[in-house]
Amino acid sequence: MVLDNTDAFTEAMAEDFGTRSKAASLFTEVVGIIPVIEHTRAHVAQWMRSTALMRAARLAGLRAEVQPTPVGVVGIIGPWNFPLNLVVLPAAAAFAAGNRVMIKMSEITGHTARLMSDLAPRYFDADELAVVTGGPEVAATFAALPFDHLFFTGSPSVGALVGGAAAANLVPVTLELGGKNPVVVAPDADLRRAAARIAAARMVNGGQVCVCPDYVLVPHDRIDTFVEVARETLRGMFPTIATNGDYCSSVNAANFDRVLGLIDDARSHGATVETVAPAGELLPDRRARKIAPTIVRDVDERMRIAEEEIFGPVLVVQGYTDLTAAIDYINARPAPLVAYWYGPDNEDFRGFIRRTRSGGVARNDFAAQMIPSAAPFGGVGRSGMGAYHGKAGFDAFSHYRTVVGSDCRSA
């Protein structure tokens, strides 16, 4: 379905975002899902096999095995930032495990939702896949249905509501949430390489990505150089912004205003705010819903930007005195979806892994933890519950049933 209709999907997403390039949509929504689905196709027959239990059962005269079985009907509530990718991948995992699927598409990306709803009956029977559209009231009703498993991608605040609705029916959930993903630039990192990569990563999808770097911790004496390189990188990537088809818009006015509110609040409390707009355009542009790349320094706890996930083209850069202080700062906050490290693979890095808690860890690159097709993807604590991709997705939507037969004869 996706491969047959890539042009239609990319056009729908461009309509939804206002500005989102076809190349960006193809890479994030289509190319990115293929390896995970192909890995599942290649291994699902093996995952479906029953597993014989240990010798102790045989010694007791029992024949025992564990059979993976479908849970039944899986509900999927999708987000707006990647409206195709983040419903297709969990649906593929649910289908691989033998389930039926109902999808609630995000109303914020209405063109994509309607296209998905129109296409689904052409490729699936009604009792295999149903696609639901509608606003928050529909979503609330959907979350309250007695599914056999409910999968949600979105914010922690809405995730808590979804989890509560599911709990009323004793429905197990997978919650793929977000959070403030930290980046630690090690004292011995290649600073120029790190700054360039981090700045570029922050701008993917206009910063509207749950695994984007949210704030960067840099040694105090290297902050100026880091910001200089980040600025150069952003200038090179986006010589213009307002009419640049490669610069993704905020998805709607609400997110546009929310991000501007975070910037204004930080500025009003004494933060240093720098916008990167090489062409001297008048930004932010409300009509195009575009905010210039923004670097924020001197952030403290009074500022909302220190606590709230940004989800926009804004990078917070903070200094640290030593790695212990950086790790303590991270650990004082809810566990993020991913923690980034830029620096060598050495004892400092291994200590960073041991002493922090996150859904995943990536070193020296953006979203590297998501590249291996077999790797589970999911959060921990406030950034999520459960995982999918690869066998983790098959397991999430399977019930492992123990089947035991006795060879004992009656006396």
Tab-separated table of C-alpha atoms in Angstrom:
chain	number	residue	atom	x	y	z
A	1	MET	CA	0.000	0.000	0.000
A	2	VAL	CA	2.706	2.476	0.956
A	3	LEU	CA	5.004	1.709	-1.976
A	4	ASP	CA	2.132	1.859	-4.460
A	5	ASN	CA	1.110	5.313	-3.261
A	6	THR	CA	4.293	7.123	-2.263
A	7	ASP	CA	3.537	10.210	-4.368
A	8	ALA	CA	0.061	10.528	-2.902
A	9	PHE	CA	1.371	10.158	0.641
A	10	THR	CA	4.176	12.696	0.214
A	11	GLU	CA	1.753	15.192	-1.328
A	12	ALA	CA	-0.693	14.688	1.536
A	13	MET	CA	2.034	15.259	4.117
A	14	ALA	CA	3.207	18.398	2.312
A	15	GLU	CA	-0.369	19.689	2.529
A	16	ASP	CA	-0.526	18.848	6.220
A	17	PHE	CA	2.746	20.545	7.163
A	18	GLY	CA	2.563	23.474	4.760
A	19	THR	CA	6.217	22.989	3.881
A	20	ARG	CA	7.768	19.549	3.989
A	21	SER	CA	9.933	18.395	1.118
A	22	LYS	CA	9.151	15.244	-0.814
A	23	ALA	CA	12.680	13.981	-0.148
A	24	ALA	CA	12.230	14.410	3.608
A	25	SER	CA	8.933	12.547	3.600
A	26	LEU	CA	10.297	9.742	1.437
A	27	PHE	CA	13.334	9.290	3.666
A	28	THR	CA	11.568	9.408	7.023
A	29	GLU	CA	8.209	7.873	6.168
A	30	VAL	CA	8.988	5.319	3.449
A	31	VAL	CA	12.684	4.456	3.167
A	32	GLY	CA	13.009	4.302	6.941
A	33	ILE	CA	10.331	1.646	7.395
A	34	ILE	CA	11.441	-0.789	4.692
A	35	PRO	CA	14.428	-2.405	6.493
A	36	VAL	CA	12.389	-3.014	9.649
A	37	ILE	CA	9.530	-4.622	7.724
A	38	GLU	CA	11.903	-6.691	5.581
A	39	HIS	CA	13.673	-7.918	8.723
A	40	THR	CA	10.319	-8.986	10.145
A	41	ARG	CA	9.359	-10.786	6.938
A	42	ALA	CA	12.668	-12.635	6.903
A	43	HIS	CA	12.422	-13.838	10.506
A	44	VAL	CA	8.736	-14.145	11.355
A	45	ALA	CA	8.560	-17.849	10.495
A	46	GLN	CA	11.283	-18.520	13.046
A	47	TRP	CA	9.618	-16.330	15.678
A	48	MET	CA	6.334	-18.215	15.232
A	49	ARG	CA	7.808	-21.581	16.142
A	50	SER	CA	6.887	-23.201	19.414
A	51	THR	CA	9.673	-23.667	21.949
A	52	ALA	CA	10.014	-26.976	23.778
A	53	LEU	CA	10.516	-26.653	27.502
A	54	MET	CA	13.479	-27.989	29.421
A	55	ARG	CA	14.403	-31.541	30.319
A	56	ALA	CA	12.919	-31.231	33.811
A	57	ALA	CA	9.444	-31.329	32.267
A	58	ARG	CA	10.282	-34.486	30.324
A	59	LEU	CA	11.656	-36.160	33.435
A	60	ALA	CA	8.318	-35.523	35.100
A	61	GLY	CA	6.581	-37.291	32.229
A	62	LEU	CA	5.383	-34.087	30.615
A	63	ARG	CA	5.600	-32.779	27.112
A	64	ALA	CA	5.634	-29.017	27.318
A	65	GLU	CA	6.086	-26.172	24.877
A	66	VAL	CA	5.472	-22.463	24.615
A	67	GLN	CA	3.441	-21.290	21.644
A	68	PRO	CA	3.377	-17.647	20.486
A	69	THR	CA	-0.260	-16.769	19.759
A	70	PRO	CA	-1.942	-13.560	18.553
A	71	VAL	CA	-3.381	-11.363	21.273
A	72	GLY	CA	-6.408	-10.513	19.109
A	73	VAL	CA	-7.282	-6.967	18.036
A	74	VAL	CA	-4.599	-4.286	18.351
A	75	GLY	CA	-5.480	-0.602	18.523
A	76	ILE	CA	-2.907	1.931	17.297
A	77	ILE	CA	-3.149	5.663	17.986
A	78	GLY	CA	-0.780	7.523	15.689
A	79	PRO	CA	0.950	10.910	16.069
A	80	TRP	CA	1.181	13.804	13.634
A	81	ASN	CA	4.950	14.255	13.326
A	82	PHE	CA	5.478	11.068	11.278
A	83	PRO	CA	1.883	10.166	10.493
A	84	LEU	CA	2.665	7.245	8.186
A	85	ASN	CA	5.823	5.690	9.649
A	86	LEU	CA	4.527	5.578	13.202
A	87	VAL	CA	1.339	3.709	12.351
A	88	VAL	CA	2.674	1.423	9.617
A	89	LEU	CA	5.530	-0.031	11.682
A	90	PRO	CA	3.439	-1.053	14.710
A	91	ALA	CA	0.708	-2.324	12.379
A	92	ALA	CA	3.256	-4.456	10.509
A	93	ALA	CA	4.457	-5.947	13.802
A	94	ALA	CA	0.887	-6.646	14.897
A	95	PHE	CA	0.088	-8.329	11.570
A	96	ALA	CA	3.260	-10.416	11.779
A	97	ALA	CA	2.051	-11.759	15.113
A	98	GLY	CA	-1.286	-12.718	13.528
A	99	ASN	CA	-3.519	-9.946	14.861
A	100	ARG	CA	-6.162	-7.678	13.422
A	101	VAL	CA	-5.571	-3.926	13.608
A	102	MET	CA	-7.511	-0.705	14.107
A	103	ILE	CA	-5.661	2.584	13.538
A	104	LYS	CA	-6.691	6.016	14.792
A	105	MET	CA	-4.890	8.568	12.634
A	106	SER	CA	-3.995	12.011	13.980
A	107	GLU	CA	-6.514	14.701	13.095
A	108	ILE	CA	-3.689	17.252	12.935
A	109	THR	CA	-2.418	15.657	9.716
A	110	GLY	CA	-5.862	15.363	8.190
A	111	HIS	CA	-4.845	14.943	4.532
A	112	THR	CA	-2.674	11.947	5.400
A	113	ALA	CA	-5.407	10.521	7.630
A	114	ARG	CA	-8.026	10.716	4.895
A	115	LEU	CA	-5.688	9.162	2.342
A	116	MET	CA	-4.893	6.285	4.692
A	117	SER	CA	-8.599	5.771	5.349
A	118	ASP	CA	-9.369	5.755	1.613
A	119	LEU	CA	-6.548	3.366	0.697
A	120	ALA	CA	-6.897	0.790	3.467
A	121	PRO	CA	-10.038	-0.924	2.042
A	122	ARG	CA	-8.274	-1.407	-1.299
A	123	TYR	CA	-5.536	-3.508	0.288
A	124	PHE	CA	-7.115	-5.083	3.382
A	125	ASP	CA	-10.390	-6.731	4.292
A	126	ALA	CA	-12.485	-4.816	6.785
A	127	ASP	CA	-11.860	-7.464	9.455
A	128	GLU	CA	-8.070	-7.168	8.952
A	129	LEU	CA	-7.522	-3.412	9.119
A	130	ALA	CA	-9.785	-0.508	9.976
A	131	VAL	CA	-8.625	3.116	9.836
A	132	VAL	CA	-10.444	5.673	11.967
A	133	THR	CA	-10.306	9.453	11.556
A	134	GLY	CA	-11.620	12.237	13.758
A	135	GLY	CA	-10.665	14.607	16.542
A	136	PRO	CA	-9.936	14.303	20.261
A	137	GLU	CA	-13.409	12.982	21.132
A	138	VAL	CA	-12.982	10.138	18.647
A	139	ALA	CA	-9.519	9.451	20.055
A	140	ALA	CA	-10.902	9.279	23.601
A	141	THR	CA	-13.611	6.844	22.507
A	142	PHE	CA	-11.040	4.800	20.601
A	143	ALA	CA	-8.735	4.559	23.633
A	144	ALA	CA	-11.635	3.307	25.753
A	145	LEU	CA	-12.404	0.352	23.452
A	146	PRO	CA	-11.720	-3.132	24.872
A	147	PHE	CA	-8.743	-3.923	22.648
A	148	ASP	CA	-6.423	-6.824	23.318
A	149	HIS	CA	-3.469	-4.413	23.121
A	150	LEU	CA	-3.306	-0.643	22.668
A	151	PHE	CA	-0.295	1.084	21.106
A	152	PHE	CA	0.126	4.852	21.418
A	153	THR	CA	2.735	7.300	20.137
A	154	GLY	CA	2.616	10.860	21.419
A	155	SER	CA	3.285	13.091	24.390
A	156	PRO	CA	3.643	11.842	27.975
A	157	SER	CA	0.620	13.888	29.084
A	158	VAL	CA	-1.694	12.334	26.491
A	159	GLY	CA	-0.026	8.964	27.010
A	160	ALA	CA	-1.096	9.063	30.652
A	161	LEU	CA	-4.711	9.614	29.562
A	162	VAL	CA	-4.515	6.781	27.040
A	163	GLY	CA	-2.980	4.473	29.625
A	164	GLY	CA	-5.724	5.348	32.094
A	165	ALA	CA	-8.467	4.631	29.560
A	166	ALA	CA	-6.876	1.292	28.688
A	167	ALA	CA	-6.480	0.378	32.351
A	168	ALA	CA	-10.244	0.639	32.846
A	169	ASN	CA	-10.560	-2.359	30.500
A	170	LEU	CA	-7.371	-4.088	31.715
A	171	VAL	CA	-5.890	-3.577	28.246
A	172	PRO	CA	-2.083	-3.832	28.074
A	173	VAL	CA	-0.388	-0.868	26.438
A	174	THR	CA	2.750	0.107	24.606
A	175	LEU	CA	3.434	3.816	25.066
A	176	GLU	CA	5.987	5.454	22.775
A	177	LEU	CA	6.421	8.897	24.276
A	178	GLY	CA	9.085	11.588	24.190
A	179	GLY	CA	11.098	13.754	26.506
A	180	LYS	CA	14.093	16.042	26.628
A	181	ASN	CA	16.873	14.074	24.973
A	182	PRO	CA	20.273	15.137	26.346
A	183	VAL	CA	23.529	15.327	24.422
A	184	VAL	CA	26.851	15.191	26.227
A	185	VAL	CA	29.841	16.465	24.277
A	186	ALA	CA	32.824	14.837	25.964
A	187	PRO	CA	35.898	16.911	26.851
A	188	ASP	CA	37.936	14.948	24.284
A	189	ALA	CA	35.290	14.967	21.536
A	190	ASP	CA	35.915	16.201	18.010
A	191	LEU	CA	34.065	19.421	18.781
A	192	ARG	CA	33.589	20.703	15.238
A	193	ARG	CA	32.239	17.370	14.034
A	194	ALA	CA	29.961	17.104	17.054
A	195	ALA	CA	28.575	20.629	16.719
A	196	ALA	CA	27.862	20.215	13.006
A	197	ARG	CA	26.077	16.903	13.456
A	198	ILE	CA	24.050	18.006	16.460
A	199	ALA	CA	22.903	21.224	14.767
A	200	ALA	CA	21.837	19.306	11.663
A	201	ALA	CA	20.029	16.681	13.740
A	202	ARG	CA	18.045	19.336	15.595
A	203	MET	CA	16.578	20.546	12.299
A	204	VAL	CA	15.206	17.224	11.020
A	205	ASN	CA	11.466	17.650	10.383
A	206	GLY	CA	11.724	21.163	11.773
A	207	GLY	CA	12.796	19.736	15.119
A	208	GLN	CA	9.502	17.853	15.431
A	209	VAL	CA	11.058	14.474	16.192
A	210	CYS	CA	10.834	12.558	19.460
A	211	VAL	CA	14.490	11.458	19.213
A	212	CYS	CA	15.897	14.909	18.350
A	213	PRO	CA	18.617	16.311	20.602
A	214	ASP	CA	16.867	18.720	22.944
A	215	TYR	CA	19.707	20.182	24.973
A	216	VAL	CA	23.484	19.918	24.683
A	217	LEU	CA	25.921	19.798	27.579
A	218	VAL	CA	29.330	21.144	26.520
A	219	PRO	CA	32.456	21.805	28.607
A	220	HIS	CA	32.287	25.439	29.734
A	221	ASP	CA	35.504	26.410	27.976
A	222	ARG	CA	34.287	25.031	24.627
A	223	ILE	CA	30.800	26.523	24.429
A	224	ASP	CA	31.765	29.488	22.242
A	225	THR	CA	33.433	27.246	19.671
A	226	PHE	CA	30.497	24.838	19.711
A	227	VAL	CA	28.008	27.636	19.067
A	228	GLU	CA	30.182	29.120	16.325
A	229	VAL	CA	30.303	25.815	14.429
A	230	ALA	CA	26.595	25.157	14.980
A	231	ARG	CA	25.834	28.616	13.589
A	232	GLU	CA	28.032	28.011	10.528
A	233	THR	CA	26.360	24.664	9.928
A	234	LEU	CA	22.854	26.101	10.086
A	235	ARG	CA	23.774	28.990	7.779
A	236	GLY	CA	25.098	26.523	5.239
A	237	MET	CA	22.061	24.258	5.477
A	238	PHE	CA	19.479	27.036	5.229
A	239	PRO	CA	20.686	30.196	3.430
A	240	THR	CA	17.004	31.158	3.249
A	241	ILE	CA	14.091	30.025	5.372
A	242	ALA	CA	10.691	31.572	4.625
A	243	THR	CA	10.495	30.344	1.014
A	244	ASN	CA	12.880	27.400	1.383
A	245	GLY	CA	11.100	24.171	0.448
A	246	ASP	CA	13.620	22.143	2.441
A	247	TYR	CA	12.879	23.981	5.696
A	248	CYS	CA	9.999	22.198	7.403
A	249	SER	CA	7.183	24.274	8.862
A	250	SER	CA	5.610	23.864	12.272
A	251	VAL	CA	2.714	21.509	11.718
A	252	ASN	CA	0.073	23.995	12.885
A	253	ALA	CA	-0.437	27.360	14.559
A	254	ALA	CA	-0.676	25.776	18.004
A	255	ASN	CA	2.783	24.219	17.830
A	256	PHE	CA	4.191	27.375	16.204
A	257	ASP	CA	2.883	29.509	19.074
A	258	ARG	CA	3.984	27.013	21.722
A	259	VAL	CA	7.598	26.988	20.489
A	260	LEU	CA	7.676	30.786	20.249
A	261	GLY	CA	6.307	30.892	23.786
A	262	LEU	CA	9.213	28.778	25.034
A	263	ILE	CA	11.704	31.107	23.331
A	264	ASP	CA	10.033	34.270	24.640
A	265	ASP	CA	9.823	32.876	28.163
A	266	ALA	CA	13.520	31.969	28.133
A	267	ARG	CA	14.467	35.430	26.841
A	268	SER	CA	12.333	37.157	29.470
A	269	HIS	CA	14.149	35.236	32.213
A	270	GLY	CA	17.609	36.206	30.994
A	271	ALA	CA	18.570	33.535	28.475
A	272	THR	CA	20.786	34.460	25.535
A	273	VAL	CA	18.783	33.814	22.366
A	274	GLU	CA	20.337	33.819	18.893
A	275	THR	CA	18.410	33.274	15.671
A	276	VAL	CA	20.222	32.090	12.552
A	277	ALA	CA	18.672	33.751	9.494
A	278	PRO	CA	21.438	34.474	6.944
A	279	ALA	CA	19.190	36.215	4.410
A	280	GLY	CA	17.913	38.724	6.953
A	281	GLU	CA	14.306	37.584	6.544
A	282	LEU	CA	11.617	38.816	8.889
A	283	LEU	CA	11.059	35.802	11.097
A	284	PRO	CA	9.144	34.151	12.630
A	285	ASP	CA	6.772	33.921	9.677
A	286	ARG	CA	3.272	33.163	10.946
A	287	ARG	CA	1.778	32.600	7.505
A	288	ALA	CA	4.378	29.965	6.622
A	289	ARG	CA	4.600	28.795	10.264
A	290	LYS	CA	8.388	29.030	10.135
A	291	ILE	CA	10.679	29.823	13.042
A	292	ALA	CA	14.350	30.497	12.344
A	293	PRO	CA	16.906	28.062	13.763
A	294	THR	CA	17.451	29.287	17.294
A	295	ILE	CA	20.287	28.700	19.753
A	296	VAL	CA	19.501	29.353	23.417
A	297	ARG	CA	22.187	29.718	26.088
A	298	ASP	CA	22.278	30.631	29.783
A	299	VAL	CA	19.203	28.553	30.580
A	300	ASP	CA	18.158	28.040	34.193
A	301	GLU	CA	15.399	26.253	36.083
A	302	ARG	CA	13.006	29.219	35.985
A	303	MET	CA	12.524	28.752	32.255
A	304	ARG	CA	9.920	26.489	30.684
A	305	ILE	CA	12.423	25.519	28.007
A	306	ALA	CA	14.489	23.808	30.708
A	307	GLU	CA	11.621	21.446	31.519
A	308	GLU	CA	9.368	21.084	28.457
A	309	GLU	CA	10.145	19.114	25.317
A	310	ILE	CA	10.778	21.719	22.620
A	311	PHE	CA	9.611	19.981	19.414
A	312	GLY	CA	10.838	22.800	17.206
A	313	PRO	CA	13.993	24.223	15.551
A	314	VAL	CA	15.532	25.329	18.851
A	315	LEU	CA	18.718	24.013	20.435
A	316	VAL	CA	19.599	24.662	24.073
A	317	VAL	CA	23.350	24.740	24.789
A	318	GLN	CA	24.547	24.555	28.386
A	319	GLY	CA	27.959	24.294	30.011
A	320	TYR	CA	29.262	21.744	32.484
A	321	THR	CA	32.301	21.643	34.744
A	322	ASP	CA	32.929	17.881	34.695
A	323	LEU	CA	31.209	14.723	33.490
A	324	THR	CA	29.831	13.929	36.923
A	325	ALA	CA	28.013	17.273	36.933
A	326	ALA	CA	26.649	16.624	33.426
A	327	ILE	CA	25.374	13.178	34.381
A	328	ASP	CA	23.840	14.499	37.599
A	329	TYR	CA	21.988	17.141	35.565
A	330	ILE	CA	20.553	14.460	33.261
A	331	ASN	CA	19.595	12.172	36.132
A	332	ALA	CA	17.723	14.970	37.905
A	333	ARG	CA	15.179	14.841	35.057
A	334	PRO	CA	12.789	12.173	33.754
A	335	ALA	CA	14.449	9.414	31.734
A	336	PRO	CA	14.638	10.471	28.057
A	337	LEU	CA	13.861	8.432	24.969
A	338	VAL	CA	17.516	8.594	23.902
A	339	ALA	CA	20.726	9.903	25.434
A	340	TYR	CA	23.472	11.059	23.069
A	341	TRP	CA	27.221	10.991	23.602
A	342	TYR	CA	29.737	12.675	21.327
A	343	GLY	CA	33.232	11.471	22.054
A	344	PRO	CA	35.438	8.360	22.031
A	345	ASP	CA	34.285	4.883	23.002
A	346	ASN	CA	36.201	4.830	26.263
A	347	GLU	CA	35.649	4.402	29.987
A	348	ASP	CA	33.930	7.799	30.186
A	349	PHE	CA	31.385	6.638	27.619
A	350	ARG	CA	30.846	3.328	29.385
A	351	GLY	CA	30.377	5.232	32.635
A	352	PHE	CA	27.811	7.444	30.891
A	353	ILE	CA	25.870	4.324	29.885
A	354	ARG	CA	26.055	2.803	33.360
A	355	ARG	CA	25.095	5.953	35.226
A	356	THR	CA	22.214	7.241	33.101
A	357	ARG	CA	18.786	5.826	32.278
A	358	SER	CA	17.189	6.197	28.851
A	359	GLY	CA	15.298	4.281	26.203
A	360	GLY	CA	18.434	4.068	24.053
A	361	VAL	CA	21.941	5.468	23.713
A	362	ALA	CA	23.647	6.722	20.557
A	363	ARG	CA	27.277	7.752	20.173
A	364	ASN	CA	28.521	10.285	17.623
A	365	ASP	CA	25.428	10.283	15.444
A	366	PHE	CA	21.743	11.145	15.393
A	367	ALA	CA	19.221	8.324	15.877
A	368	ALA	CA	21.926	5.689	15.404
A	369	GLN	CA	20.141	3.477	17.930
A	370	MET	CA	17.286	3.091	15.436
A	371	ILE	CA	19.346	1.951	12.455
A	372	PRO	CA	19.740	-1.787	13.241
A	373	SER	CA	16.491	-3.346	12.009
A	374	ALA	CA	16.493	-5.951	14.775
A	375	ALA	CA	17.003	-3.434	17.587
A	376	PRO	CA	14.074	-2.775	19.938
A	377	PHE	CA	12.878	0.824	20.015
A	378	GLY	CA	11.123	2.219	23.058
A	379	GLY	CA	11.347	4.461	26.061
A	380	VAL	CA	11.596	3.961	29.793
A	381	GLY	CA	9.914	5.784	32.640
A	382	ARG	CA	8.249	8.961	31.406
A	383	SER	CA	9.579	8.436	27.863
A	384	GLY	CA	7.606	5.259	27.319
A	385	MET	CA	6.585	1.742	28.177
A	386	GLY	CA	7.359	-1.280	26.015
A	387	ALA	CA	9.215	-1.535	22.713
A	388	TYR	CA	8.789	-2.578	19.094
A	389	HIS	CA	10.794	-3.061	15.858
A	390	GLY	CA	12.149	-6.512	15.088
A	391	LYS	CA	11.280	-9.365	17.421
A	392	ALA	CA	10.391	-6.890	20.158
A	393	GLY	CA	7.393	-5.866	18.046
A	394	PHE	CA	6.371	-9.478	17.460
A	395	ASP	CA	6.644	-10.152	21.194
A	396	ALA	CA	4.658	-7.027	22.101
A	397	PHE	CA	1.649	-8.266	20.143
A	398	SER	CA	1.930	-11.968	21.053
A	399	HIS	CA	0.762	-14.022	23.997
A	400	TYR	CA	3.170	-16.807	24.882
A	401	ARG	CA	0.948	-19.724	25.858
A	402	THR	CA	2.320	-22.733	27.708
A	403	VAL	CA	0.904	-26.039	26.485
A	404	VAL	CA	1.592	-29.150	28.597
A	405	GLY	CA	0.632	-32.767	27.967
A	406	SER	CA	1.104	-35.632	30.395
A	407	ASP	CA	2.268	-39.108	29.421
A	408	CYS	CA	1.437	-40.471	32.871
A	409	ARG	CA	-0.937	-43.437	32.883
A	410	SER	CA	-3.541	-44.051	35.534
A	411	ALA	CA	-2.778	-46.952	37.880
